[in-house]
Each structure stands twice: as structure tokens, then as C-alpha cells.
PDB file of C-alpha atoms in Angstrom:
ATOM      1  CA  ALA A   1      -0.519 -14.049 -14.786  1.00 71.00           C
ATOM      2  CA  ASP A   2      -1.378 -15.926 -11.578  1.00 81.00           C
ATOM      3  CA  ALA A   3       1.917 -15.429  -9.714  1.00 89.00           C
ATOM      4  CA  ASN A   4       2.666 -13.022  -6.887  1.00 92.00           C
ATOM      5  CA  ARG A   5       4.614  -9.952  -8.017  1.00 93.00           C
ATOM      6  CA  LEU A   6       7.144  -7.594  -6.492  1.00 94.00           C
ATOM      7  CA  LEU A   7       7.694  -4.273  -8.251  1.00 95.00           C
ATOM      8  CA  LEU A   8      10.819  -2.311  -7.428  1.00 94.00           C
ATOM      9  CA  GLY A   9      11.348   1.382  -8.091  1.00 93.00           C
ATOM     10  CA  TRP A  10       9.271   4.453  -8.867  1.00 93.00           C
ATOM     11  CA  SER A  11      10.135   4.280 -12.563  1.00 92.00           C
ATOM     12  CA  ASN A  12       9.114   0.622 -12.958  1.00 94.00           C
ATOM     13  CA  ARG A  13       7.125   0.281 -16.220  1.00 93.00           C
ATOM     14  CA  ALA A  14       4.822  -2.303 -14.618  1.00 93.00           C
ATOM     15  CA  LEU A  15       3.829   0.023 -11.769  1.00 93.00           C
ATOM     16  CA  ASP A  16       0.061   0.558 -11.881  1.00 92.00           C
ATOM     17  CA  ALA A  17      -0.598   2.946  -8.991  1.00 93.00           C
ATOM     18  CA  ASP A  18      -4.368   2.499  -9.282  1.00 93.00           C
ATOM     19  CA  ARG A  19      -4.099  -1.244  -8.606  1.00 91.00           C
ATOM     20  CA  LEU A  20      -2.076  -0.538  -5.491  1.00 93.00           C
ATOM     21  CA  SER A  21      -4.576   2.001  -4.166  1.00 92.00           C
ATOM     22  CA  ASP A  22      -7.851   1.792  -2.281  1.00 89.00           C
ATOM     23  CA  ARG A  23     -10.209   4.178  -0.501  1.00 87.00           C
ATOM     24  CA  ARG A  24      -7.775   4.928   2.313  1.00 90.00           C
ATOM     25  CA  PHE A  25      -4.358   4.532   0.658  1.00 94.00           C
ATOM     26  CA  GLU A  26      -3.662   6.163  -2.700  1.00 94.00           C
ATOM     27  CA  LEU A  27      -0.342   5.332  -4.296  1.00 95.00           C
ATOM     28  CA  THR A  28       0.708   7.954  -6.824  1.00 92.00           C
ATOM     29  CA  ARG A  29       3.662   8.110  -9.201  1.00 86.00           C
ATOM     30  CA  ASP A  30       5.483  10.265  -6.654  1.00 87.00           C
ATOM     31  CA  GLY A  31       4.364   9.132  -3.209  1.00 95.00           C
ATOM     32  CA  LEU A  32       1.448   8.038  -1.065  1.00 96.00           C
ATOM     33  CA  VAL A  33      -1.657   9.821   0.201  1.00 96.00           C
ATOM     34  CA  THR A  34      -3.291   8.473   3.345  1.00 92.00           C
ATOM     35  CA  ASP A  35      -5.775   9.962   5.770  1.00 86.00           C
ATOM     36  CA  GLY A  36      -5.468  13.327   4.005  1.00 88.00           C
ATOM     37  CA  ARG A  37      -1.694  13.448   4.323  1.00 94.00           C
ATOM     38  CA  ARG A  38       0.648  13.381   1.312  1.00 96.00           C
ATOM     39  CA  TRP A  39       3.932  11.530   1.802  1.00 96.00           C
ATOM     40  CA  SER A  40       6.452  12.478  -0.884  1.00 95.00           C
ATOM     41  CA  GLY A  41       8.340   9.652  -2.578  1.00 94.00           C
ATOM     42  CA  THR A  42      11.350  11.966  -2.678  1.00 93.00           C
ATOM     43  CA  ASP A  43      11.532  12.149   1.109  1.00 96.00           C
ATOM     44  CA  HIS A  44      10.063   8.727   1.950  1.00 96.00           C
ATOM     45  CA  ALA A  45      10.449   5.141   0.872  1.00 96.00           C
ATOM     46  CA  VAL A  46       7.042   3.579   0.265  1.00 97.00           C
ATOM     47  CA  VAL A  47       6.121  -0.085   0.578  1.00 96.00           C
ATOM     48  CA  ARG A  48       2.647  -1.245  -0.479  1.00 95.00           C
ATOM     49  CA  VAL A  49       1.217  -4.766  -0.749  1.00 93.00           C
ATOM     50  CA  VAL A  50      -2.261  -5.667  -1.989  1.00 91.00           C
ATOM     51  CA  THR A  51      -3.928  -9.027  -2.494  1.00 88.00           C
ATOM     52  CA  ASP A  52      -6.631  -9.433  -5.131  1.00 86.00           C
ATOM     53  CA  ALA A  53      -9.734 -11.638  -5.104  1.00 83.00           C
ATOM     54  CA  THR A  54      -7.773 -14.606  -6.513  1.00 86.00           C
ATOM     55  CA  GLY A  55      -5.266 -14.457  -3.662  1.00 83.00           C
ATOM     56  CA  ARG A  56      -2.458 -13.065  -5.835  1.00 88.00           C
ATOM     57  CA  SER A  57      -0.352 -10.419  -4.099  1.00 89.00           C
ATOM     58  CA  THR A  58       1.415  -7.481  -5.678  1.00 92.00           C
ATOM     59  CA  GLY A  59       4.048  -5.672  -3.697  1.00 93.00           C
ATOM     60  CA  PHE A  60       5.771  -2.387  -4.457  1.00 95.00           C
ATOM     61  CA  VAL A  61       8.926  -0.931  -2.955  1.00 96.00           C
ATOM     62  CA  GLY A  62       9.777   2.636  -3.917  1.00 95.00           C
ATOM     63  CA  ALA A  63      13.084   3.903  -2.550  1.00 95.00           C
ATOM     64  CA  ARG A  64      15.626   6.207  -4.159  1.00 92.00           C
ATOM     65  CA  GLN A  65      18.833   6.103  -2.092  1.00 92.00           C
ATOM     66  CA  PRO A  66      21.095   3.032  -1.924  1.00 91.00           C
ATOM     67  CA  LYS A  67      21.443   3.286   1.858  1.00 93.00           C
ATOM     68  CA  THR A  68      17.646   3.324   2.191  1.00 93.00           C
ATOM     69  CA  ILE A  69      17.397   0.197   0.031  1.00 92.00           C
ATOM     70  CA  ASP A  70      20.013  -1.469   2.274  1.00 93.00           C
ATOM     71  CA  ALA A  71      18.019  -0.496   5.382  1.00 94.00           C
ATOM     72  CA  LEU A  72      14.771  -1.828   3.887  1.00 94.00           C
ATOM     73  CA  ALA A  73      16.421  -5.137   2.982  1.00 93.00           C
ATOM     74  CA  ARG A  74      17.183  -5.604   6.691  1.00 94.00           C
ATOM     75  CA  LYS A  75      13.924  -4.212   8.075  1.00 94.00           C
ATOM     76  CA  LEU A  76      11.152  -5.475   5.791  1.00 93.00           C
ATOM     77  CA  PRO A  77      11.216  -9.107   6.980  1.00 91.00           C
ATOM     78  CA  HIS A  78      10.108  -7.779  10.394  1.00 92.00           C
ATOM     79  CA  TYR A  79       7.112  -5.886   8.972  1.00 91.00           C
ATOM     80  CA  GLY A  80       5.364  -8.809   7.257  1.00 87.00           C
ATOM     81  CA  ALA A  81       1.916  -8.106   8.707  1.00 87.00           C
ATOM     82  CA  TYR A  82       1.689  -4.594   7.238  1.00 91.00           C
ATOM     83  CA  GLY A  83       0.385  -3.668   3.800  1.00 92.00           C
ATOM     84  CA  VAL A  84       1.479  -0.023   3.927  1.00 95.00           C
ATOM     85  CA  LEU A  85       4.839   1.205   5.195  1.00 95.00           C
ATOM     86  CA  LEU A  86       6.674   4.527   4.987  1.00 96.00           C
ATOM     87  CA  PHE A  87      10.316   5.080   5.868  1.00 97.00           C
ATOM     88  CA  ASP A  88      12.497   8.187   5.785  1.00 96.00           C
ATOM     89  CA  GLU A  89      14.738   8.247   2.728  1.00 94.00           C
ATOM     90  CA  GLY A  90      18.328   8.047   3.903  1.00 89.00           C
ATOM     91  CA  SER A  91      17.850   7.057   7.541  1.00 91.00           C
ATOM     92  CA  GLY A  92      15.340   4.270   6.895  1.00 92.00           C
ATOM     93  CA  GLN A  93      13.429   5.187  10.074  1.00 94.00           C
ATOM     94  CA  ASN A  94       9.816   3.974  10.028  1.00 95.00           C
ATOM     95  CA  ARG A  95       7.296   6.834   9.903  1.00 95.00           C
ATOM     96  CA  PHE A  96       4.010   5.057   9.227  1.00 95.00           C
ATOM     97  CA  LYS A  97       2.666   1.513   9.159  1.00 95.00           C
ATOM     98  CA  ALA A  98      -0.833   0.159   8.636  1.00 93.00           C
ATOM     99  CA  VAL A  99      -2.698  -3.054   8.051  1.00 89.00           C
ATOM    100  CA  PRO A 100      -5.330  -2.110   5.464  1.00 84.00           C
ATOM    101  CA  ALA A 101      -8.690  -3.832   5.378  1.00 76.00           C
ATOM    102  CA  ASN A 102      -8.767  -6.701   2.918  1.00 70.00           C
ATOM    103  CA  PRO A 103     -11.922  -6.407   0.806  1.00 66.00           C
ATOM    104  CA  HIS A 104     -11.439 -10.036  -0.287  1.00 63.00           C
ATOM    105  CA  SER A 105     -11.374 -11.467   3.222  1.00 60.00           C
ATOM    106  CA  ARG A 106     -13.970 -14.109   4.045  1.00 58.00           C
ATOM    107  CA  LEU A 107     -14.726 -12.014   7.122  1.00 54.00           C
ATOM    108  CA  VAL A 108     -16.083  -9.147   4.997  1.00 55.00           C
ATOM    109  CA  TRP A 109     -19.722  -9.359   4.005  1.00 56.00           C
ATOM    110  CA  GLU A 110     -21.236  -6.631   1.865  1.00 58.00           C
ATOM    111  CA  THR A 111     -24.934  -5.934   2.161  1.00 64.00           C
ATOM    112  CA  GLN A 112     -27.328  -3.400   0.740  1.00 63.00           C
ATOM    113  CA  ASP A 113     -28.579  -0.992   3.395  1.00 63.00           C
ATOM    114  CA  PRO A 114     -32.275  -0.343   2.677  1.00 60.00           C
ATOM    115  CA  ASP A 115     -31.954   3.189   4.105  1.00 61.00           C
ATOM    116  CA  SER A 116     -28.937   4.105   1.985  1.00 56.00           C
ATOM    117  CA  THR A 117     -28.675   5.696  -1.430  1.00 53.00           C
ATOM    118  CA  PRO A 118     -29.456   3.140  -4.186  1.00 51.00           C
ATOM    119  CA  GLY A 119     -26.294   1.389  -5.337  1.00 50.00           C
ATOM    120  CA  LYS A 120     -24.322   2.398  -2.253  1.00 48.00           C
ATOM    121  CA  GLN A 121     -23.070  -0.499  -0.134  1.00 47.00           C
ATOM    122  CA  ARG A 122     -22.083  -0.680   3.517  1.00 47.00           C
ATOM    123  CA  ARG A 123     -19.631  -2.996   5.216  1.00 47.00           C
TER     124      ARG A 123
END
């Protein structure tokens, strides 16, 4: 329960897309939505890593074609700083990469804005 996890494949029974999503990056059962753009899991390989408040990381790699999986095995060690990656299925060419904000970072401090709607927090 307290170990890091790596989930492989779109049909993985342990895949909980909600846990691998946040306000900006929504992992679905068939792709990724970010900044209003939908990236299909049929056309793109998706890599997502999140770290929870305890420091445990969960990673997901969703790729369908064997040659894409081979390409990711070579490429992913060079993308260690990113928590969201998208690659073309087949060619393995990188199409999107991002370092999402970590809500559990010690550098994030949440406060209540007195001028905001009650219950709404600002960062």
C-alpha cells in the first residue's frame, strides 16, 4: 500500500483514471484531455505520473503498438522530469510534455482569500 506503482496498459484493472487526473490533466479510459484538447489513446501513447501527499508515486503507460512500446522503453529514461507525456502511436515521436504543478510540494501554500467565494481557495 505504501510502494510506488507503475501501471501498464489501457485495460489494466488497477487503472484509476481519476487518481491520475487533476485540474489541468484529465486521464480518461481512452486518452488524455489537457488545455481543452483531447488526445486519443488510439493515436497516442500516454504517460502520466502523479505523487500523492505521502510521497508515493503512481505511473501509467498506455501504448497499444509493440513498436511504440519499444520506442518508449528507449525514450522514457530521458524524460524523467515530466509528469505528462504524449507520443505518436507507431512512430513514438513526442507530441506533448509537461511538468504539472505538485499540490503536495512544500513550496505550495494554500490560503483563504477574504475577497473570494466562501470555501474557494487560491494558490
